[in-house]
XYZ file of C-alpha atoms in Angstrom:
611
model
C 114.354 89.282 -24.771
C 116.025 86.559 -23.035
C 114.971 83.491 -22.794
C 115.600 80.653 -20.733
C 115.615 77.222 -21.093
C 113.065 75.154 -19.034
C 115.591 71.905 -18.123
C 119.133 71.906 -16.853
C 121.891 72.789 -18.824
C 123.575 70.233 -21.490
C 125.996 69.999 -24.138
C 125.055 72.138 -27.335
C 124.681 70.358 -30.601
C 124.431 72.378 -33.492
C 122.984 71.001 -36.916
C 123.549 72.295 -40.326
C 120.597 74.189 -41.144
C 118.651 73.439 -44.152
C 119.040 75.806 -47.034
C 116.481 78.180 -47.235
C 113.373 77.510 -49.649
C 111.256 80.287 -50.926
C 107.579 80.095 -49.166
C 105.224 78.572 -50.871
C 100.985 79.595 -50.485
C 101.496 76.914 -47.352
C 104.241 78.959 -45.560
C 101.849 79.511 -42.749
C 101.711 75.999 -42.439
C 105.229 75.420 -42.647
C 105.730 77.888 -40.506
C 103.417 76.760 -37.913
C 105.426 72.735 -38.207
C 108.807 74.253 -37.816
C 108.109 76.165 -35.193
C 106.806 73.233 -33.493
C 110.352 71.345 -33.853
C 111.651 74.688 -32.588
C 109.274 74.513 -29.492
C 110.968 70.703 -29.081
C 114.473 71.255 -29.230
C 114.348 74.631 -27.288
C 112.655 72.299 -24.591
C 114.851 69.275 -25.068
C 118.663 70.877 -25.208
C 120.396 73.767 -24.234
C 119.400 75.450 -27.852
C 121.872 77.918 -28.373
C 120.459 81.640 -28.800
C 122.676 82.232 -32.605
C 121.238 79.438 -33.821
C 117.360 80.400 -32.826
C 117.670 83.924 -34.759
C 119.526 81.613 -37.712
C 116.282 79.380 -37.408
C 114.053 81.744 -37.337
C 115.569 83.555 -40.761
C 115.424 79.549 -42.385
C 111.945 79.189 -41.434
C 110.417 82.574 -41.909
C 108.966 81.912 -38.342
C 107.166 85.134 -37.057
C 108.973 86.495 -33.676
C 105.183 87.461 -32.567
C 104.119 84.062 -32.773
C 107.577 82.566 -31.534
C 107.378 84.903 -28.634
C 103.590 84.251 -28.095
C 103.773 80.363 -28.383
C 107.241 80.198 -26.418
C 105.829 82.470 -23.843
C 102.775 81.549 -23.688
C 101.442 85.219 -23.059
C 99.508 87.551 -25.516
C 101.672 89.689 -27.676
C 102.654 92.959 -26.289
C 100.908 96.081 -27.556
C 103.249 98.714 -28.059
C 100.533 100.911 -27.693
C 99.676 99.261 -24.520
C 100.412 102.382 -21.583
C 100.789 99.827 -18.672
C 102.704 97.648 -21.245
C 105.790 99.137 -19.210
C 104.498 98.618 -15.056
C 104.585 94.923 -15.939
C 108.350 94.201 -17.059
C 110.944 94.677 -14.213
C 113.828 97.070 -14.415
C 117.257 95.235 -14.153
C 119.858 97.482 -12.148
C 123.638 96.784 -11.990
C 125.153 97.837 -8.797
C 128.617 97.285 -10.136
C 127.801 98.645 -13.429
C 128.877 102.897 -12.498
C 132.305 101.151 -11.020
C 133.508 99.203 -13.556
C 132.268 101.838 -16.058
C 134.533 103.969 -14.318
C 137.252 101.769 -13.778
C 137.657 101.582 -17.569
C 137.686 105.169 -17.980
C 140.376 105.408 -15.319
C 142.217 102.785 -16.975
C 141.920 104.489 -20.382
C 143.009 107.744 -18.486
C 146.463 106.542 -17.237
C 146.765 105.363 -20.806
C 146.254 108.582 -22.306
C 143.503 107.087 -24.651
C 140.596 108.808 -25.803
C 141.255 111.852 -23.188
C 140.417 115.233 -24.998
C 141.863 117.940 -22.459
C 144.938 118.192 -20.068
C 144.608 120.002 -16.469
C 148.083 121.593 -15.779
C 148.554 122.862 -12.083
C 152.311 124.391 -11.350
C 154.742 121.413 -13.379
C 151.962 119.152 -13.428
C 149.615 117.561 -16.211
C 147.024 115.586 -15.945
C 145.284 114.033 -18.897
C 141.678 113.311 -18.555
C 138.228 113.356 -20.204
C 135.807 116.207 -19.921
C 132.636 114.357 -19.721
C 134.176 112.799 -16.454
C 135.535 115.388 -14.763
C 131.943 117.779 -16.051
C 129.960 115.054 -14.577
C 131.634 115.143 -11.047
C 132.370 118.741 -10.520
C 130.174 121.494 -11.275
C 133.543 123.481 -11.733
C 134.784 121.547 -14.678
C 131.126 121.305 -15.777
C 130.539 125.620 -15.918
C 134.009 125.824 -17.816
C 133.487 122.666 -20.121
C 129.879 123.446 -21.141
C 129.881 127.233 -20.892
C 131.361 129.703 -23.814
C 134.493 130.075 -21.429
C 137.756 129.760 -23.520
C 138.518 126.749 -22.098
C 135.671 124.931 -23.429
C 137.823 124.695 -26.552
C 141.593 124.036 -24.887
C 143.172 121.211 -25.103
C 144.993 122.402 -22.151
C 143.758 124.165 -18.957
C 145.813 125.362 -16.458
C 144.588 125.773 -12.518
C 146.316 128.482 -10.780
C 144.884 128.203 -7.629
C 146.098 124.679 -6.820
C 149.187 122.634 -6.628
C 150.075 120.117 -8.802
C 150.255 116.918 -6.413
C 146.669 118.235 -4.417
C 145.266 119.010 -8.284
C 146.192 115.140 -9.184
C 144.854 113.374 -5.778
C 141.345 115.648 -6.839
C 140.989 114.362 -10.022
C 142.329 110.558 -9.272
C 139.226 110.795 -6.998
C 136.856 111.899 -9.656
C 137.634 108.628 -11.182
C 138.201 106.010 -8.427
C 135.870 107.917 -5.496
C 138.882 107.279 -3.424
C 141.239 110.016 -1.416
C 142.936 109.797 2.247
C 142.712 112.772 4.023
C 146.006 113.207 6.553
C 147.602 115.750 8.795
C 149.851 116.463 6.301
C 147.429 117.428 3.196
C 144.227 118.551 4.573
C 144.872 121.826 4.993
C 145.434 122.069 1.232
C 142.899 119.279 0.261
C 140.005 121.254 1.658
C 140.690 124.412 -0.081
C 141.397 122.801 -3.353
C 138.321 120.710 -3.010
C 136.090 123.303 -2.381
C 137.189 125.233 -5.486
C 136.504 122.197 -7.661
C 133.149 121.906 -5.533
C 134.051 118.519 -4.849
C 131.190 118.415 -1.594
C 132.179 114.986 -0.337
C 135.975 115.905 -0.121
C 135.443 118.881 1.717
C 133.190 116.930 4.332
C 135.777 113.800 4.680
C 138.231 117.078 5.527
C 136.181 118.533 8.140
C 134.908 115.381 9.500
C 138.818 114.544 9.426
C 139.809 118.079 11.435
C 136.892 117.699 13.741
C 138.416 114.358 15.346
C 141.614 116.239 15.267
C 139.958 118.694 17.909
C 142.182 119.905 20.676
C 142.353 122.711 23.295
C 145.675 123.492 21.810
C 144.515 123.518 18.553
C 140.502 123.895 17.978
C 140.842 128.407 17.954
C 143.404 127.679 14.835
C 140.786 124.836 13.701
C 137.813 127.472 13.894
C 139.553 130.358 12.256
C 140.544 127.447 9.002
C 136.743 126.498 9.178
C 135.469 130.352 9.123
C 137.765 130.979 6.328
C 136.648 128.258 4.248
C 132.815 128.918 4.932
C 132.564 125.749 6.925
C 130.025 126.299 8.584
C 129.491 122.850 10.748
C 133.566 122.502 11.869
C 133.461 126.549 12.374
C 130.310 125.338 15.380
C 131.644 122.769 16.055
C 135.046 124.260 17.045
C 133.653 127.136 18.247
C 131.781 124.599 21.002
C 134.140 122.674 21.848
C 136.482 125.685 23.152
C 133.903 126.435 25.187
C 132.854 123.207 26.695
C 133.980 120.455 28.406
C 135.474 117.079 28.159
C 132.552 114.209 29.300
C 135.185 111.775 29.496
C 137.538 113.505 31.795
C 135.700 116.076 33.226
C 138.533 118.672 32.149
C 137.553 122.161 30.881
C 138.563 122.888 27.393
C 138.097 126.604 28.204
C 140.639 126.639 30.729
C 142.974 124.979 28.347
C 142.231 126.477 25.783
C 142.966 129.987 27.099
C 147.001 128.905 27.905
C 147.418 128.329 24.770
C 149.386 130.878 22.186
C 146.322 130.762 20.238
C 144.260 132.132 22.313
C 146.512 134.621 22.816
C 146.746 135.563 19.637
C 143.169 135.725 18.355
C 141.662 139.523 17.863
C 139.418 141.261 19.687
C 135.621 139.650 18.033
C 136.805 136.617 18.487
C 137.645 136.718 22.045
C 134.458 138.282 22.516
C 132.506 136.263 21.147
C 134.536 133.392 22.980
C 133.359 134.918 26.870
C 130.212 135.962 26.000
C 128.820 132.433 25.481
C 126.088 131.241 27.259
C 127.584 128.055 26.963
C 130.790 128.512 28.347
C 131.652 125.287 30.862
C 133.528 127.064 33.834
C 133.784 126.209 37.163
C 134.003 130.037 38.295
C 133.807 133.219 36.147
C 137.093 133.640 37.268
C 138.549 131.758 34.699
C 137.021 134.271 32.273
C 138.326 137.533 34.614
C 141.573 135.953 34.467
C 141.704 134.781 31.105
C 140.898 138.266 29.398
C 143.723 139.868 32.230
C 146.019 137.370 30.356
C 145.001 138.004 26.812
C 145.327 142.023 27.572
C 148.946 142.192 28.953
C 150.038 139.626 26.128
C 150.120 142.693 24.129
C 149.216 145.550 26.807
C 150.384 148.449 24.992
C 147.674 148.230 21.977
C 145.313 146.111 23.952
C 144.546 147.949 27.182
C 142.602 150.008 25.439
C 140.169 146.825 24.733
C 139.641 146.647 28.291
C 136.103 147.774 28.422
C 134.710 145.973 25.959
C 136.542 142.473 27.167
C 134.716 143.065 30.867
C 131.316 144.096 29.545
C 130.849 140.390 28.161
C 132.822 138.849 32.008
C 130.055 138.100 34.687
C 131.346 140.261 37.982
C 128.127 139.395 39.673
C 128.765 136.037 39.552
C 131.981 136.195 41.620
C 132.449 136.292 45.192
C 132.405 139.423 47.318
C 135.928 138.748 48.552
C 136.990 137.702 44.899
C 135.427 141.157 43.496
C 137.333 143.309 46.315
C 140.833 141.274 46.599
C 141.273 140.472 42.996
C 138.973 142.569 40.734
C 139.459 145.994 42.430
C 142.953 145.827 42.704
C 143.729 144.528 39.185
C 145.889 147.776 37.470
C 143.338 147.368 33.879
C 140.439 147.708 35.796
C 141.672 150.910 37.408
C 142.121 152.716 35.085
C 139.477 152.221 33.357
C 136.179 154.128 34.298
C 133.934 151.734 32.425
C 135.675 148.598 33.987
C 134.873 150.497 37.191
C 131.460 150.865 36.512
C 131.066 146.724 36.103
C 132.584 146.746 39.225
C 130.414 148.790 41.146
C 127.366 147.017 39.229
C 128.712 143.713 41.003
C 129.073 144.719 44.032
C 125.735 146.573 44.081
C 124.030 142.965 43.156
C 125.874 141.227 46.357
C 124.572 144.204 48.736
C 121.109 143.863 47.791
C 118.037 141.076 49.315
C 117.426 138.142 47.397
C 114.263 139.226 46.063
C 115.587 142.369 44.647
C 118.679 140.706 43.062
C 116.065 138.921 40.861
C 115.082 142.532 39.505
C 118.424 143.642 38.361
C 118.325 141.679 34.742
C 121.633 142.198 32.432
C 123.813 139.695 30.495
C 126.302 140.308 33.442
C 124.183 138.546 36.277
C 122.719 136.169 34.066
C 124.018 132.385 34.871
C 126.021 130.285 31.998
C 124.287 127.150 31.169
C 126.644 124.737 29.691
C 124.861 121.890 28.247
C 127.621 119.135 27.916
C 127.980 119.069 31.962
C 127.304 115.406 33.201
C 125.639 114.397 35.399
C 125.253 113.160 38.987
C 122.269 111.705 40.935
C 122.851 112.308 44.683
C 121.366 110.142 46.875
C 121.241 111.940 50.462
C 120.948 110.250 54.526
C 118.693 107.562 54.641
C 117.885 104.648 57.050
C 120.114 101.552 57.018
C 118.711 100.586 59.348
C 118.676 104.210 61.451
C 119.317 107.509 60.098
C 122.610 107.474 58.711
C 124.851 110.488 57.198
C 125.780 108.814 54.372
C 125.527 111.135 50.746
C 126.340 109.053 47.725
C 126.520 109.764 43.947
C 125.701 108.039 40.826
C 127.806 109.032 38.220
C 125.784 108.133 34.430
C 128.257 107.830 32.534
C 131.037 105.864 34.501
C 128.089 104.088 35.472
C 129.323 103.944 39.303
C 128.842 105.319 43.159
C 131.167 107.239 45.305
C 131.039 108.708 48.525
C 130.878 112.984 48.915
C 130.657 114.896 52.207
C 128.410 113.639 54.620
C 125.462 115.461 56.126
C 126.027 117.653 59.243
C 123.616 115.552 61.179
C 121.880 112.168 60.661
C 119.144 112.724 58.260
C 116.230 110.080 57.010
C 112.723 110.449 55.582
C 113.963 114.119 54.276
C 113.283 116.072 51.172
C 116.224 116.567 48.504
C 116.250 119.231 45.722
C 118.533 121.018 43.605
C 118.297 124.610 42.837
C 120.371 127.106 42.098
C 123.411 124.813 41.605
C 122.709 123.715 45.643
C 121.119 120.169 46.702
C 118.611 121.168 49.596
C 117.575 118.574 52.146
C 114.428 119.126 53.519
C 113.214 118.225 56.800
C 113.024 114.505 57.778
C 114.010 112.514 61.286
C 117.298 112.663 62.819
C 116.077 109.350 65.084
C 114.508 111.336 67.424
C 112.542 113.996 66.555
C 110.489 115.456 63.116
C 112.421 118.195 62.008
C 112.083 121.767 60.341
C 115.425 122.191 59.574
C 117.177 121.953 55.884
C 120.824 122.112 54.574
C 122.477 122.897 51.387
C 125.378 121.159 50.079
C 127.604 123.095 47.323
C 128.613 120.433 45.345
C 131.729 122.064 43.986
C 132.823 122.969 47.320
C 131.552 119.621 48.607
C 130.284 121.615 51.698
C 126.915 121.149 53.814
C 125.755 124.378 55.500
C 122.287 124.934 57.268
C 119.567 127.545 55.701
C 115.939 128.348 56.420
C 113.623 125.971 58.430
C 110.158 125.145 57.408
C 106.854 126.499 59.172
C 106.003 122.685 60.491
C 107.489 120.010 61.011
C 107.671 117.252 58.326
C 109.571 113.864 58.211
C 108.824 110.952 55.079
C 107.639 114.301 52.828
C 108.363 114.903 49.667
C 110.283 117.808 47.739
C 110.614 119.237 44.206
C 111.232 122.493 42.454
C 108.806 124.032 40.188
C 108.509 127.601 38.693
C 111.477 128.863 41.377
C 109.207 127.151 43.882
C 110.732 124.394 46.307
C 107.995 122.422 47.442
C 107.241 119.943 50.753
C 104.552 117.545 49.649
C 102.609 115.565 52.855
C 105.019 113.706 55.170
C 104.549 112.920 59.014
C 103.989 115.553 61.520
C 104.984 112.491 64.242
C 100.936 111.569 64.809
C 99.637 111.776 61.031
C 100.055 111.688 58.064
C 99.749 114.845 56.092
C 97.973 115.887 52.761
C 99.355 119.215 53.204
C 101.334 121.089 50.652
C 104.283 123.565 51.231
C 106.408 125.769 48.931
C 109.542 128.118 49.710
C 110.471 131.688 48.084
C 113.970 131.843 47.998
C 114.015 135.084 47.059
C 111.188 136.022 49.909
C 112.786 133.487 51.767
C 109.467 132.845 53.033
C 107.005 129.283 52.965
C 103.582 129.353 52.110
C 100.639 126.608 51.740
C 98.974 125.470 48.667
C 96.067 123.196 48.031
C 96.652 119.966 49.535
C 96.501 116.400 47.727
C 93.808 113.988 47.408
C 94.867 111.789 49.544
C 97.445 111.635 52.817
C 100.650 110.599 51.920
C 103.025 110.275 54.457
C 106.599 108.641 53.174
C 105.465 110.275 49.428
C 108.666 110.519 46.722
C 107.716 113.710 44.610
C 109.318 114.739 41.553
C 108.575 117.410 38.323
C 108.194 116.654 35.013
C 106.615 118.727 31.913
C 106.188 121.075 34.688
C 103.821 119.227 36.709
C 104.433 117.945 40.398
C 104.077 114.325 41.008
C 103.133 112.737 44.505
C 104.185 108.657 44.278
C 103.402 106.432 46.274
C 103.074 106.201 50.022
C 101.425 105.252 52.634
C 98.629 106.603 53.994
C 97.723 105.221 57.330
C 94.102 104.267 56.589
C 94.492 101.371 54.608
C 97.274 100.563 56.727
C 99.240 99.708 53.099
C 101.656 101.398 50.888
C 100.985 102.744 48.106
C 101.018 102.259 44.594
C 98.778 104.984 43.037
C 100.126 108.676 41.822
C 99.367 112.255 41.427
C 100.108 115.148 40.006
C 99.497 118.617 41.069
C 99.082 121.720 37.945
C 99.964 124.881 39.794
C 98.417 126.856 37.128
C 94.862 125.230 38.275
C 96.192 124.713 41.586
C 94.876 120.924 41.523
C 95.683 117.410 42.198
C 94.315 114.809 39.773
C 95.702 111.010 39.518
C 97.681 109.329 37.064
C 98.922 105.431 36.038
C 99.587 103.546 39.077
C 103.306 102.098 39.581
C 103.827 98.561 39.075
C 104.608 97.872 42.673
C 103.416 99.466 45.796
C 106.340 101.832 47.431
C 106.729 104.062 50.987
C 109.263 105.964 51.217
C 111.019 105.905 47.671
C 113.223 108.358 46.572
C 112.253 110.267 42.800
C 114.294 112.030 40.177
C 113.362 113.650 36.740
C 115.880 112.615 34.005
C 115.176 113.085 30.051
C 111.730 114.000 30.756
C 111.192 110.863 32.488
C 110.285 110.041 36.198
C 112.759 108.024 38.303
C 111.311 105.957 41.290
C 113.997 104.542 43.432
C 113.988 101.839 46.024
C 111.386 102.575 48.755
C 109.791 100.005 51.005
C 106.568 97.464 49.887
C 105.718 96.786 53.394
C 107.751 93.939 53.321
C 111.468 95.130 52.898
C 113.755 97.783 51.528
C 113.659 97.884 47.785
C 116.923 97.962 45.517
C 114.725 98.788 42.105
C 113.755 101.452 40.422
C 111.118 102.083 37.854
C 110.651 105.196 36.151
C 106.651 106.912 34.516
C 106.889 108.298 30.914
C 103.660 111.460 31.437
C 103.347 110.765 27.216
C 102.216 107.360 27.630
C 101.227 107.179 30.722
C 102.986 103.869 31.474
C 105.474 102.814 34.315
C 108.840 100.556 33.057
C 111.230 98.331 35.428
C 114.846 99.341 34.819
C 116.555 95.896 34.789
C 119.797 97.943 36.763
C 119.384 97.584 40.746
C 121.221 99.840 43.456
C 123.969 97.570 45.635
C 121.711 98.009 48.570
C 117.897 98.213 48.986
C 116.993 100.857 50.865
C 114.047 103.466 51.530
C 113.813 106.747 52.414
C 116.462 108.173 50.909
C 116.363 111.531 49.028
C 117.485 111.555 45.438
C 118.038 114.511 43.153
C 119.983 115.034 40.012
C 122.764 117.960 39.221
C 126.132 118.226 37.217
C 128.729 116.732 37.699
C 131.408 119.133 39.123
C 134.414 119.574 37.115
């Protein structure tokens, strides 16, 4: 016990203590008087703690009552089970570092160590309670019935002598820099001694070291080694793409002698990712023409099983018959032929029956480290205007793409099936029926299917392979009306209509509901604020939390399972905010970011960013 003294600290006087006298029958007395001059001095002067245990002895003063009259607390029962909840554990942070900074010391000293570890010329003296209580392979050999329990000298075969010392310098210190140069020995080594941490700093050291030139060599080291996070980890990044650039690792990755030189799993099991970032399945056609003929003679034999896992279907007709069909592999190969003929079965067949033919080959990739783009399409500023701009997230800026084929407001905008659809609208004249797609790696607009009426300020979203024209303005009302499109039918159809006319309505999917927002709806001759949502399962409307400010002709988005509402008109100018609904909590927030220019009724949709 410790004990403190109550007043500040002063200069320590020690007195000659007075020889001890045998206790007389009024010791308890005595006693009880000295260990009231005691209770004085401790109070008065910095009492040193030697001389209380000395005074004590002299006096025959009972600890108990010392403790009890110091302390002014009951004696402790050491019987007492919650005796133990009331004194506070002291811990010493620094304690396990200097411990071990002692025993490192002692270590390069060669004192007290009891074994040496000899690797190649080597040795290493150390203690085996150290390196037992970091490795759980010094621990097995130390505390087992292994011979080496006994040596005074153990020899590791498996690892060099300079890797063997950096190992067991960081048993001691905790310390060890992992470089180009020794990682590819350090891991190894390091997972033999079962030295967990090491290992991770070396695979959290080769996964920053990630490069198309070098991430196949990377993954075949981490598959080795039963690395299981770096093997993923490698094994993704061939196939995906760079965020910051917008460069394919794939394509890079496949020029590369490594790729080259991989065997025939690996480059299978490369292709036949569903997350494989292309632009084109050509690069995959191409790249398994390239791995064949690096070694044609033994390889062309793999042809078959290469173009089983490469998507023909997915390529163009004139693609299939210019490049495919006259490739010399796929000749002569019956099977290849078959894929062929499987491709170009899928491009002569309707829409509606392509959907039917279901195999790995016509099934799209879906990479999921594209990024993304929000498209903002036509528009009024202050007529219909042409203009298509793009958000990009995460350069956080706009740029211009190709412009509409005609001036376009008050339209629809969707994206499906990698195409952005703009429905309907007014070209400053007339309502229209008519809708384009733009390909956005092609950065083309061409014209597809019109609508059964005509619809201007509607909205549009995609749900369950459904496109969908929500209300709008027929040019003399507004409409409650709902509309979807088949594009495999190719065919529109009604559903039930909303609860309320909404002409200049943004619409937008989320959880897979449909959301209405906003509006106006020519009776109370104001926009609107309030929202709905539409369950195609039930085929009903029912309303939701009302936006925090009223908005005609806003344009809507789904990002991260939350609802974008941008710009739009309050019936007193064109808006440059956006808020966005979260359907969990039912709540609407302001994003403090504005658009450069307010403006309202634009169509917004979001898609990846091309490559």
């Amino acid at each position: 016990m410790v004990l403190a003294p109550v007043s500040g600290a002063g200069v320590v006087r020690r007195e000659q203590p007075p020889q001890q006298q045998p206790r007389s029958r009024h010791g308890d007395a005595a006693a009880a008087a000295a260990l009231g001059v005691l209770e004085c001095r401790y109070l008065e002067e910095d009492f040193a703690f030697i001389d209380l245990i000395h005074f004590v002895a002299v006096h025959a003063v009972s600890t108990t009552s010392l403790c009890t009259k110091l302390c002014q607390q009951k004696p402790l029962d050491m019987k007492d089970d919650n005796t133990e909840k009331h004194c506070p554990v002291t811990v010493n942070p620094w304690h396990m570092k200097k411990a071990f900074k002692v025993m490192n010391e002692l270590r390069s000293q060669n004192l007290l160590c009891d074994v040496t570890i000899v690797a190649e010329e080597m040795e290493i003296a150390a203690h085996r309670v150290v390196l037992a209580a970091c490795s759980p392979y010094f621990h097995a050999m130390f505390t087992g019935e292994m011979s080496e329990s006994q040596a005074k000298r153990v020899r590791i075969k498996e690892v060099d002598g300079w890797t063997l010392k950096m190992l067991i310098e960081y048993v001691y210190t905790g310390e060890i820099q992992v470089t180009e140069e020794n990682v590819q020995v350090l891991l190894p080594a390091a997972s033999l001694l079962q030295l967990q941490d090491v290992k991770k700093s070396c695979c959290d050291f080769l996964e920053t070291q990630l490069h198309p030139v070098n991430c196949l060599g990377i993954r075949a080291f981490a598959d080795m080694h039963a690395c299981i996070e770096l093997l993923n980890k490698a094994n993704t990044y061939a196939g995906k793409c760079n965020t910051s650039s917008g460069k394919q690792h794939f394509t890079e990755v496949v020029l590369g002698e490594e790729f080259l030189n991989l065997g025939i799993e690996q480059v299978c099991s490369l292709i036949s990712s569903d997350k494989l970032t292309i632009t084109s399945e050509e690069k995959v056609f191409e790249a398994v023409i390239a791995w064949v003929n690096n070694d044609k003679d033994v390889r062309q034999e793999l042809m078959a099983r290469l173009m089983e896992h490469v998507r023909l279907p997915l390529l163009s007709r004139e693609y299939l018959v210019q490049r495919v069909e006259e490739e010399a592999l796929v000749k002569n190969s019956s099977a290849c032929k078959d894929y062929l003929i499987e491709a170009m079965k899928y491009h002569l067949l309707p829409l509606e029956q392509r959907a039917l033919m279901k195999t790995t080959r016509t099934r799209l990739r879906t990479p999921a480290c594209l990024p993304k783009l929000m498209v903002v399409v036509g528009g009024q500023a202050p007529k219909a205007i042409r203009s298509v701009e793009c958000y990009d997230f995460k350069e956080e800026r706009w740029h211009q793409v190709a412009e509409l084929p005609s001036r376009r407001c008050r339209a629809g905008v969707v994206y499906m099936s990698g195409l952005v659809f703009a429905v309907g609208g007014f070209n400053g004249s007339l309502r229209v029926r008519t809708v384009d797609s733009y390909d956005p790696v092609k950065d083309q607009w061409t014209s597809v299917a019109n609508m059964q009426d005509r619809r201007s300020t509607l909205g549009a979203a995609v749900l369950n392979g459904l496109l969908y024209a929500v209300g709008g303005f027929d040019g003399s009302t507004g409409l409650s009306s709902v509309e979807a499109y088949n594009m495999k039918t190719n065919e529109w159809f009604h559903v039930t209509p909303m609860n309320t006319r909404r002409s200049s309505v943004g619409v937008g999917v989320v959880g897979g509901m449909l959301y209405a927002v906003g509006g106006y709806d020519g009776a109370s001759r104001q926009c609107l604020s309030t929202v709905e949502c539409y369950n195609c399962n039930s085929n009903e409307w029912t309303y939701v939390a009302e936006m925090g400010t009223r908005r005609s002709g806003a344009g809507v988005c789904a990002v991260n399972g939350l609802l974008y509402v941008i710009g739009g008109d309050d019936g007193s100018c064109n808006l440059a905010t956006v808020e966005y609904y979260n359907p969990t909590t039912d709540k609407w927030t302001v994003v403090s970011s504005c658009m450069s220019t307010g403006r309202s009724y634009a169509g917004v949709t979001v898609i990846d960013k091309p490559l």
